């Protein structure tokens, strides 16, 4: 059983290539209002969760909402691939702005699993090479996450890790 201990108030970055199961896991671990998904914001601003030209507007909106939540002292989860250092830097600096702990939950599943899932999906119109690129970014990032400022890093590497995963929230004094 994978148990992830989280501070009651923190900013959680989900990190994983497309198809790694970020959205599925976020539904398992968190309440719907706690999760800000880049896909959901693309859908809201552009009617299309794959609209890459809406990325900037989607993230501006996502960050606007994240700030409102953190100002209220509410745990917040950012569901985006976050495999690029720049994306993670923005998350760590947002956490600092509100003096909350940035934590990372990483989905580092085998590339074959991701490719198999990608083939089965009709909702991700990009080529399989994109998955390979994202996995490359992720693997190069893994050892750097603590140094980037994430105070806690949980890595789930197999479907057996992810399936029964649960979160325990702990009050920090
Ligand atoms: P993006 O939104 O593309 O970044 O993907 P994601 O990382 O949020 O993955 P998501 O949770 O949307 O799942 C992608 C696909 O994989 C969906 O078709 C899911 O049904 C499937 N999937 C997710 N988690 C699991 C799992 O644990 N086991 C299996 N078999 N399929 C899964």
PDB file of C-alpha atoms and ligand atoms in Angstrom:
ATOM      1  CA  UNK A   1       0.000   0.000   0.000  1.00  0.00           C
ATOM      2  CA  UNK A   2       1.413   3.403  -1.002  1.00  0.00           C
ATOM      3  CA  UNK A   3       0.618   5.992   1.653  1.00  0.00           C
ATOM      4  CA  UNK A   4       1.547   9.581   0.874  1.00  0.00           C
ATOM      5  CA  UNK A   5       1.737  11.790   3.944  1.00  0.00           C
ATOM      6  CA  UNK A   6       0.963  15.406   3.110  1.00  0.00           C
ATOM      7  CA  UNK A   7       0.863  18.544   5.221  1.00  0.00           C
ATOM      8  CA  UNK A   8      -2.741  19.684   5.633  1.00  0.00           C
ATOM      9  CA  UNK A   9      -1.888  22.813   3.671  1.00  0.00           C
ATOM     10  CA  UNK A  10       0.455  22.378   0.740  1.00  0.00           C
ATOM     11  CA  UNK A  11       0.735  22.937  -2.990  1.00  0.00           C
ATOM     12  CA  UNK A  12       0.926  19.602  -4.769  1.00  0.00           C
ATOM     13  CA  UNK A  13       2.490  19.251  -8.192  1.00  0.00           C
ATOM     14  CA  UNK A  14       1.488  16.121 -10.057  1.00  0.00           C
ATOM     15  CA  UNK A  15       4.330  15.260 -12.397  1.00  0.00           C
ATOM     16  CA  UNK A  16       4.089  12.726 -15.200  1.00  0.00           C
ATOM     17  CA  UNK A  17       3.934  12.249 -18.944  1.00  0.00           C
ATOM     18  CA  UNK A  18       0.608  12.206 -20.754  1.00  0.00           C
ATOM     19  CA  UNK A  19      -1.204   8.988 -19.929  1.00  0.00           C
ATOM     20  CA  UNK A  20       0.691   8.360 -16.707  1.00  0.00           C
ATOM     21  CA  UNK A  21      -2.606   8.647 -14.836  1.00  0.00           C
ATOM     22  CA  UNK A  22      -2.358  12.064 -13.173  1.00  0.00           C
ATOM     23  CA  UNK A  23      -6.036  12.906 -13.561  1.00  0.00           C
ATOM     24  CA  UNK A  24      -7.160   9.408 -12.575  1.00  0.00           C
ATOM     25  CA  UNK A  25      -4.957   9.481  -9.468  1.00  0.00           C
ATOM     26  CA  UNK A  26      -6.027  12.995  -8.516  1.00  0.00           C
ATOM     27  CA  UNK A  27      -9.657  11.817  -8.453  1.00  0.00           C
ATOM     28  CA  UNK A  28      -8.621   8.965  -6.167  1.00  0.00           C
ATOM     29  CA  UNK A  29      -6.632  11.109  -3.738  1.00  0.00           C
ATOM     30  CA  UNK A  30      -8.247  14.548  -3.666  1.00  0.00           C
ATOM     31  CA  UNK A  31     -11.614  16.269  -3.635  1.00  0.00           C
ATOM     32  CA  UNK A  32     -12.718  17.675  -7.025  1.00  0.00           C
ATOM     33  CA  UNK A  33     -12.355  21.324  -6.012  1.00  0.00           C
ATOM     34  CA  UNK A  34      -8.783  20.794  -4.874  1.00  0.00           C
ATOM     35  CA  UNK A  35      -7.469  19.806  -8.296  1.00  0.00           C
ATOM     36  CA  UNK A  36      -6.657  22.416 -10.928  1.00  0.00           C
ATOM     37  CA  UNK A  37      -6.091  20.649 -14.205  1.00  0.00           C
ATOM     38  CA  UNK A  38      -4.447  22.356 -17.173  1.00  0.00           C
ATOM     39  CA  UNK A  39      -6.696  20.319 -19.480  1.00  0.00           C
ATOM     40  CA  UNK A  40      -9.807  21.538 -17.681  1.00  0.00           C
ATOM     41  CA  UNK A  41      -8.611  25.154 -17.969  1.00  0.00           C
ATOM     42  CA  UNK A  42      -7.837  24.723 -21.695  1.00  0.00           C
ATOM     43  CA  UNK A  43     -11.347  23.387 -22.077  1.00  0.00           C
ATOM     44  CA  UNK A  44     -12.775  26.368 -20.180  1.00  0.00           C
ATOM     45  CA  UNK A  45     -10.878  29.050 -22.080  1.00  0.00           C
ATOM     46  CA  UNK A  46     -10.912  27.462 -25.560  1.00  0.00           C
ATOM     47  CA  UNK A  47     -13.572  24.701 -25.617  1.00  0.00           C
ATOM     48  CA  UNK A  48     -10.794  22.183 -26.319  1.00  0.00           C
ATOM     49  CA  UNK A  49      -8.598  20.514 -23.730  1.00  0.00           C
ATOM     50  CA  UNK A  50      -5.936  19.878 -26.369  1.00  0.00           C
ATOM     51  CA  UNK A  51      -5.741  23.490 -27.624  1.00  0.00           C
ATOM     52  CA  UNK A  52      -2.017  24.174 -27.349  1.00  0.00           C
ATOM     53  CA  UNK A  53      -2.515  27.780 -28.487  1.00  0.00           C
ATOM     54  CA  UNK A  54      -4.586  28.284 -25.326  1.00  0.00           C
ATOM     55  CA  UNK A  55      -1.809  27.133 -22.990  1.00  0.00           C
ATOM     56  CA  UNK A  56      -0.905  30.605 -21.815  1.00  0.00           C
ATOM     57  CA  UNK A  57      -4.510  31.656 -21.121  1.00  0.00           C
ATOM     58  CA  UNK A  58      -5.198  28.300 -19.469  1.00  0.00           C
ATOM     59  CA  UNK A  59      -2.247  28.590 -17.084  1.00  0.00           C
ATOM     60  CA  UNK A  60      -2.919  32.263 -16.340  1.00  0.00           C
ATOM     61  CA  UNK A  61      -6.438  31.236 -15.325  1.00  0.00           C
ATOM     62  CA  UNK A  62      -5.227  28.199 -13.397  1.00  0.00           C
ATOM     63  CA  UNK A  63      -2.757  30.342 -11.443  1.00  0.00           C
ATOM     64  CA  UNK A  64      -5.394  32.964 -10.758  1.00  0.00           C
ATOM     65  CA  UNK A  65      -7.584  30.313  -9.137  1.00  0.00           C
ATOM     66  CA  UNK A  66      -4.632  28.688  -7.342  1.00  0.00           C
ATOM     67  CA  UNK A  67      -3.790  32.046  -5.736  1.00  0.00           C
ATOM     68  CA  UNK A  68      -7.381  32.505  -4.556  1.00  0.00           C
ATOM     69  CA  UNK A  69      -7.350  29.019  -3.016  1.00  0.00           C
ATOM     70  CA  UNK A  70      -3.969  29.402  -1.321  1.00  0.00           C
ATOM     71  CA  UNK A  71      -5.014  32.779   0.053  1.00  0.00           C
ATOM     72  CA  UNK A  72      -7.880  30.895   1.734  1.00  0.00           C
ATOM     73  CA  UNK A  73      -5.486  28.352   3.168  1.00  0.00           C
ATOM     74  CA  UNK A  74      -6.729  25.506   0.968  1.00  0.00           C
ATOM     75  CA  UNK A  75      -4.610  22.595  -0.204  1.00  0.00           C
ATOM     76  CA  UNK A  76      -4.268  22.821  -3.963  1.00  0.00           C
ATOM     77  CA  UNK A  77      -3.154  20.318  -6.587  1.00  0.00           C
ATOM     78  CA  UNK A  78      -1.795  21.247 -10.011  1.00  0.00           C
ATOM     79  CA  UNK A  79      -2.584  18.518 -12.529  1.00  0.00           C
ATOM     80  CA  UNK A  80      -0.354  19.199 -15.527  1.00  0.00           C
ATOM     81  CA  UNK A  81       2.562  17.234 -16.967  1.00  0.00           C
ATOM     82  CA  UNK A  82       5.085  19.440 -15.129  1.00  0.00           C
ATOM     83  CA  UNK A  83       7.951  17.539 -16.756  1.00  0.00           C
ATOM     84  CA  UNK A  84       9.710  20.810 -17.686  1.00  0.00           C
ATOM     85  CA  UNK A  85      11.788  22.615 -15.080  1.00  0.00           C
ATOM     86  CA  UNK A  86      10.173  25.976 -15.944  1.00  0.00           C
ATOM     87  CA  UNK A  87       6.691  24.675 -15.112  1.00  0.00           C
ATOM     88  CA  UNK A  88       7.904  23.347 -11.774  1.00  0.00           C
ATOM     89  CA  UNK A  89       9.790  26.537 -10.959  1.00  0.00           C
ATOM     90  CA  UNK A  90       6.549  28.461 -11.257  1.00  0.00           C
ATOM     91  CA  UNK A  91       4.869  26.054  -8.831  1.00  0.00           C
ATOM     92  CA  UNK A  92       7.656  26.287  -6.247  1.00  0.00           C
ATOM     93  CA  UNK A  93       7.624  30.064  -6.424  1.00  0.00           C
ATOM     94  CA  UNK A  94       3.833  30.148  -6.014  1.00  0.00           C
ATOM     95  CA  UNK A  95       4.178  27.997  -2.886  1.00  0.00           C
ATOM     96  CA  UNK A  96       6.810  30.392  -1.540  1.00  0.00           C
ATOM     97  CA  UNK A  97       4.568  33.363  -2.262  1.00  0.00           C
ATOM     98  CA  UNK A  98       1.942  31.870   0.083  1.00  0.00           C
ATOM     99  CA  UNK A  99       4.400  30.271   2.489  1.00  0.00           C
ATOM    100  CA  UNK A 100       3.064  26.764   1.910  1.00  0.00           C
ATOM    101  CA  UNK A 101       5.077  23.625   1.258  1.00  0.00           C
ATOM    102  CA  UNK A 102       5.529  22.574  -2.370  1.00  0.00           C
ATOM    103  CA  UNK A 103       5.318  18.794  -2.711  1.00  0.00           C
ATOM    104  CA  UNK A 104       5.598  16.535  -5.738  1.00  0.00           C
ATOM    105  CA  UNK A 105       3.755  13.357  -6.607  1.00  0.00           C
ATOM    106  CA  UNK A 106       5.512  11.793  -9.567  1.00  0.00           C
ATOM    107  CA  UNK A 107       4.037   9.161 -11.858  1.00  0.00           C
ATOM    108  CA  UNK A 108       7.044   7.498 -13.465  1.00  0.00           C
ATOM    109  CA  UNK A 109       5.427   4.562 -15.210  1.00  0.00           C
ATOM    110  CA  UNK A 110       7.207   2.438 -17.824  1.00  0.00           C
ATOM    111  CA  UNK A 111       7.194   4.052 -21.259  1.00  0.00           C
ATOM    112  CA  UNK A 112       5.642   0.910 -22.793  1.00  0.00           C
ATOM    113  CA  UNK A 113       2.648   1.273 -20.474  1.00  0.00           C
ATOM    114  CA  UNK A 114       2.221   4.914 -21.489  1.00  0.00           C
ATOM    115  CA  UNK A 115       2.465   4.079 -25.197  1.00  0.00           C
ATOM    116  CA  UNK A 116      -0.072   1.306 -24.840  1.00  0.00           C
ATOM    117  CA  UNK A 117      -2.488   3.684 -23.084  1.00  0.00           C
ATOM    118  CA  UNK A 118      -1.822   6.371 -25.694  1.00  0.00           C
ATOM    119  CA  UNK A 119      -2.745   3.971 -28.500  1.00  0.00           C
ATOM    120  CA  UNK A 120      -6.024   3.193 -26.748  1.00  0.00           C
ATOM    121  CA  UNK A 121      -7.005   6.864 -26.328  1.00  0.00           C
ATOM    122  CA  UNK A 122      -8.966   8.928 -28.803  1.00  0.00           C
ATOM    123  CA  UNK A 123      -8.741  12.129 -26.737  1.00  0.00           C
ATOM    124  CA  UNK A 124      -5.019  12.825 -27.292  1.00  0.00           C
ATOM    125  CA  UNK A 125      -4.441  13.660 -30.963  1.00  0.00           C
ATOM    126  CA  UNK A 126      -0.647  14.060 -30.784  1.00  0.00           C
ATOM    127  CA  UNK A 127       1.914  11.476 -31.900  1.00  0.00           C
ATOM    128  CA  UNK A 128       3.475   8.851 -29.659  1.00  0.00           C
ATOM    129  CA  UNK A 129       6.889  10.562 -29.976  1.00  0.00           C
ATOM    130  CA  UNK A 130       5.556  13.282 -27.635  1.00  0.00           C
ATOM    131  CA  UNK A 131       5.233  10.691 -24.874  1.00  0.00           C
ATOM    132  CA  UNK A 132       8.868   9.663 -25.390  1.00  0.00           C
ATOM    133  CA  UNK A 133       9.987  13.295 -25.142  1.00  0.00           C
ATOM    134  CA  UNK A 134       8.006  13.832 -21.946  1.00  0.00           C
ATOM    135  CA  UNK A 135       9.405  10.643 -20.408  1.00  0.00           C
ATOM    136  CA  UNK A 136      12.931  11.858 -21.275  1.00  0.00           C
ATOM    137  CA  UNK A 137      12.289  15.195 -19.563  1.00  0.00           C
ATOM    138  CA  UNK A 138      10.819  13.444 -16.540  1.00  0.00           C
ATOM    139  CA  UNK A 139      13.687  10.985 -16.122  1.00  0.00           C
ATOM    140  CA  UNK A 140      16.245  13.796 -16.318  1.00  0.00           C
ATOM    141  CA  UNK A 141      14.234  15.748 -13.731  1.00  0.00           C
ATOM    142  CA  UNK A 142      13.794  13.069 -11.099  1.00  0.00           C
ATOM    143  CA  UNK A 143      17.010  13.627  -9.177  1.00  0.00           C
ATOM    144  CA  UNK A 144      16.624  17.421  -9.294  1.00  0.00           C
ATOM    145  CA  UNK A 145      13.221  17.783  -7.682  1.00  0.00           C
ATOM    146  CA  UNK A 146      14.395  18.187  -4.075  1.00  0.00           C
ATOM    147  CA  UNK A 147      17.007  20.709  -5.207  1.00  0.00           C
ATOM    148  CA  UNK A 148      14.328  22.687  -7.053  1.00  0.00           C
ATOM    149  CA  UNK A 149      12.559  23.199  -3.731  1.00  0.00           C
ATOM    150  CA  UNK A 150      10.017  20.377  -3.486  1.00  0.00           C
ATOM    151  CA  UNK A 151      10.023  19.507   0.203  1.00  0.00           C
ATOM    152  CA  UNK A 152       8.616  16.081  -0.341  1.00  0.00           C
ATOM    153  CA  UNK A 153       8.788  13.892  -3.430  1.00  0.00           C
ATOM    154  CA  UNK A 154       6.724  10.699  -3.784  1.00  0.00           C
ATOM    155  CA  UNK A 155       7.447   8.589  -6.839  1.00  0.00           C
ATOM    156  CA  UNK A 156       4.953   5.978  -8.028  1.00  0.00           C
ATOM    157  CA  UNK A 157       6.554   3.724 -10.629  1.00  0.00           C
ATOM    158  CA  UNK A 158       4.142   0.868 -11.247  1.00  0.00           C
ATOM    159  CA  UNK A 159       0.403   0.362 -11.626  1.00  0.00           C
ATOM    160  CA  UNK A 160       0.636  -1.638  -8.401  1.00  0.00           C
ATOM    161  CA  UNK A 161       1.956   1.487  -6.613  1.00  0.00           C
ATOM    162  CA  UNK A 162      -0.745   3.730  -8.033  1.00  0.00           C
ATOM    163  CA  UNK A 163      -3.868   1.571  -7.664  1.00  0.00           C
ATOM    164  CA  UNK A 164      -4.041   1.401  -3.873  1.00  0.00           C
ATOM    165  CA  UNK A 165      -2.317   4.775  -3.217  1.00  0.00           C
ATOM    166  CA  UNK A 166      -3.857   6.940  -0.537  1.00  0.00           C
ATOM    167  CA  UNK A 167      -3.113  10.245   1.104  1.00  0.00           C
ATOM    168  CA  UNK A 168      -2.916  10.961   4.814  1.00  0.00           C
ATOM    169  CA  UNK A 169      -3.041  14.645   5.718  1.00  0.00           C
ATOM    170  CA  UNK A 170      -1.081  15.745   8.715  1.00  0.00           C
ATOM    171  CA  UNK A 171      -1.366  18.925  10.690  1.00  0.00           C
ATOM    172  CA  UNK A 172       1.988  20.638  11.130  1.00  0.00           C
ATOM    173  CA  UNK A 173       2.622  22.535  14.325  1.00  0.00           C
TER     174      UNK A 173
HETATM  175  P1  LIG B   1      -2.925  13.583 -19.734  1.00  0.00           P
HETATM  176  O1  LIG B   1      -4.153  14.334 -19.344  1.00  0.00           O
HETATM  177  O2  LIG B   1      -2.892  13.226 -21.182  1.00  0.00           O
HETATM  178  O3  LIG B   1      -1.654  14.254 -19.283  1.00  0.00           O
HETATM  179  O4  LIG B   1      -2.975  12.141 -18.990  1.00  0.00           O
HETATM  180  P2  LIG B   1      -2.994  11.813 -17.440  1.00  0.00           P
HETATM  181  O5  LIG B   1      -1.609  11.603 -16.935  1.00  0.00           O
HETATM  182  O6  LIG B   1      -3.844  12.779 -16.688  1.00  0.00           O
HETATM  183  O7  LIG B   1      -3.677  10.379 -17.461  1.00  0.00           O
HETATM  184  P3  LIG B   1      -5.205  10.031 -17.219  1.00  0.00           P
HETATM  185  O8  LIG B   1      -5.485   9.889 -15.777  1.00  0.00           O
HETATM  186  O9  LIG B   1      -6.048  10.964 -18.027  1.00  0.00           O
HETATM  187  O10 LIG B   1      -5.238   8.574 -17.849  1.00  0.00           O
HETATM  188  C1  LIG B   1      -4.873   8.363 -19.216  1.00  0.00           C
HETATM  189  C2  LIG B   1      -5.432   7.038 -19.673  1.00  0.00           C
HETATM  190  O11 LIG B   1      -4.837   5.991 -18.936  1.00  0.00           O
HETATM  191  C3  LIG B   1      -6.935   6.940 -19.459  1.00  0.00           C
HETATM  192  O12 LIG B   1      -7.478   6.252 -20.554  1.00  0.00           O
HETATM  193  C4  LIG B   1      -7.055   6.119 -18.191  1.00  0.00           C
HETATM  194  O13 LIG B   1      -8.236   5.374 -18.181  1.00  0.00           O
HETATM  195  C5  LIG B   1      -5.826   5.247 -18.247  1.00  0.00           C
HETATM  196  N1  LIG B   1      -5.330   4.953 -16.905  1.00  0.00           N
HETATM  197  C6  LIG B   1      -5.028   5.848 -15.937  1.00  0.00           C
HETATM  198  N2  LIG B   1      -4.599   5.230 -14.827  1.00  0.00           N
HETATM  199  C7  LIG B   1      -4.640   3.900 -15.106  1.00  0.00           C
HETATM  200  C8  LIG B   1      -4.298   2.716 -14.372  1.00  0.00           C
HETATM  201  O14 LIG B   1      -3.869   2.753 -13.203  1.00  0.00           O
HETATM  202  N3  LIG B   1      -4.448   1.533 -15.000  1.00  0.00           N
HETATM  203  C9  LIG B   1      -4.889   1.462 -16.275  1.00  0.00           C
HETATM  204  N4  LIG B   1      -4.989   0.255 -16.838  1.00  0.00           N
HETATM  205  N5  LIG B   1      -5.219   2.525 -17.011  1.00  0.00           N
HETATM  206  C10 LIG B   1      -5.099   3.736 -16.437  1.00  0.00           C
END
